[in-house]
Amino acid sequence: MTINKIKTPIVILNFKTYLESSGENALNLAKDLESAAIESGITMAAAPQATDIFRITQETDIPILAQHIDPINPGGHTGSNLIDCMIESGIKGTLLNHSEKRMKLSDIDEVIKSSKERDVFSVVCTNNIETSVAAATLNPEFVAVEPPELIGSGIPVSQAEPEIVEGTVAKVKKINKKTEVLCGAGISTGDDMHAALDLGASGVLLASGIILADNPKEALINLVSKI
Ligand SMILES: O=C[C@H](O)COP(=O)(O)O
């Protein structure tokens, strides 16, 4: 089976900067995602730190995203993520505007456009229904709605604030049928993911519930067990 194709429902695991998902641990976690994807048949993608991308794309087959790309061209920029180098490292997609790395609307627009030109898919993170609508007008492949106060809380958005997920799906689909909606924040169990899909989401963007689990591979299998 092909585990490197982007199909929904999708699980995107953001490795952030947890030590449990950095360096050697990042590679091991990516391998857990790979075997969970093979076992379950569900697409599982990873967004590791820039320093871990090349190694992971060399050693696994899952789709890899950048955590952020800067709106820059090659040249005199220090400490930035250049899209061309990210592609050379093996990314297939990118997160943009995560609540821990917010961007200006005009910069999001610019990076979505340069991603499309290079066949890289974009997942624009948003905090509510209104910003999701604004993001969808820029035509990204995905919008991921995440109330920031629930991030890392263990309280799942799909159960605690279902109206945000449902409202985002309804409004985004009204203005752009091609953009898929994901939800994130506090998601960790099969019930959370099931609730997200029931509300019309095409998948989840998550982090701590899996990264900090005693057994991340088991947690991933549990996450998709009710689909
Ligand atoms: O990118 C992932 C989100 O910020 C969700 O994080 P969390 O699963 O730790 O709440």
PDB file of C-alpha atoms and ligand atoms in Angstrom, residues 12-16 18 95 98-100 125 146-147 150-155 183-188 205-212, ligand 1:
ATOM      1  CA  ILE A  12      -0.796  15.186  11.012  1.00  0.00           C
ATOM      2  CA  LEU A  13       1.542  14.987  13.989  1.00  0.00           C
ATOM      3  CA  ASN A  14       3.332  18.261  14.731  1.00  0.00           C
ATOM      4  CA  PHE A  15       6.621  17.373  16.456  1.00  0.00           C
ATOM      5  CA  LYS A  16       7.023  21.009  17.710  1.00  0.00           C
ATOM      6  CA  TYR A  18       9.549  18.542  22.380  1.00  0.00           C
ATOM      7  CA  LEU A  95       2.153  24.084   8.232  1.00  0.00           C
ATOM      8  CA  HIS A  98       0.633  27.945  13.681  1.00  0.00           C
ATOM      9  CA  SER A  99      -0.466  29.701  16.878  1.00  0.00           C
ATOM     10  CA  GLU A 100       3.120  29.252  18.086  1.00  0.00           C
ATOM     11  CA  CYS A 125      -3.632  27.062  11.127  1.00  0.00           C
ATOM     12  CA  GLU A 146      -7.278  25.189  16.768  1.00  0.00           C
ATOM     13  CA  PRO A 147      -8.451  27.328  19.701  1.00  0.00           C
ATOM     14  CA  LEU A 150      -6.956  24.229  24.287  1.00  0.00           C
ATOM     15  CA  ILE A 151      -3.540  23.475  22.753  1.00  0.00           C
ATOM     16  CA  GLY A 152      -1.578  21.102  24.989  1.00  0.00           C
ATOM     17  CA  SER A 153      -4.467  21.062  27.479  1.00  0.00           C
ATOM     18  CA  GLY A 154      -5.630  17.488  26.953  1.00  0.00           C
ATOM     19  CA  ILE A 155      -9.161  18.930  26.482  1.00  0.00           C
ATOM     20  CA  CYS A 183      -9.104  20.425  13.711  1.00  0.00           C
ATOM     21  CA  GLY A 184      -6.570  20.349  16.491  1.00  0.00           C
ATOM     22  CA  ALA A 185      -5.934  21.102  20.184  1.00  0.00           C
ATOM     23  CA  GLY A 186      -6.188  18.527  22.930  1.00  0.00           C
ATOM     24  CA  ILE A 187      -6.897  15.627  20.553  1.00  0.00           C
ATOM     25  CA  SER A 188      -5.497  12.284  21.706  1.00  0.00           C
ATOM     26  CA  LEU A 205      -3.523  18.097  13.650  1.00  0.00           C
ATOM     27  CA  LEU A 206      -2.122  17.047  17.004  1.00  0.00           C
ATOM     28  CA  ALA A 207       1.007  16.907  19.137  1.00  0.00           C
ATOM     29  CA  SER A 208       1.288  16.342  22.920  1.00  0.00           C
ATOM     30  CA  GLY A 209      -1.282  13.533  23.263  1.00  0.00           C
ATOM     31  CA  ILE A 210       0.864  11.304  21.050  1.00  0.00           C
ATOM     32  CA  ILE A 211       4.371  12.700  21.584  1.00  0.00           C
ATOM     33  CA  LEU A 212       4.151  12.451  25.382  1.00  0.00           C
TER      34      LEU A 212
HETATM   35  O1  LIG B   1      -0.045  21.492  16.073  1.00  0.00           O
HETATM   36  C1  LIG B   1      -0.688  20.901  16.937  1.00  0.00           C
HETATM   37  C2  LIG B   1      -1.558  21.602  17.834  1.00  0.00           C
HETATM   38  O2  LIG B   1      -1.033  22.800  18.319  1.00  0.00           O
HETATM   39  C3  LIG B   1      -2.201  20.748  18.896  1.00  0.00           C
HETATM   40  O3  LIG B   1      -1.319  20.512  19.966  1.00  0.00           O
HETATM   41  P1  LIG B   1      -1.801  19.506  21.124  1.00  0.00           P
HETATM   42  O4  LIG B   1      -2.205  18.220  20.429  1.00  0.00           O
HETATM   43  O5  LIG B   1      -0.587  19.332  21.973  1.00  0.00           O
HETATM   44  O6  LIG B   1      -2.938  20.148  21.820  1.00  0.00           O
END
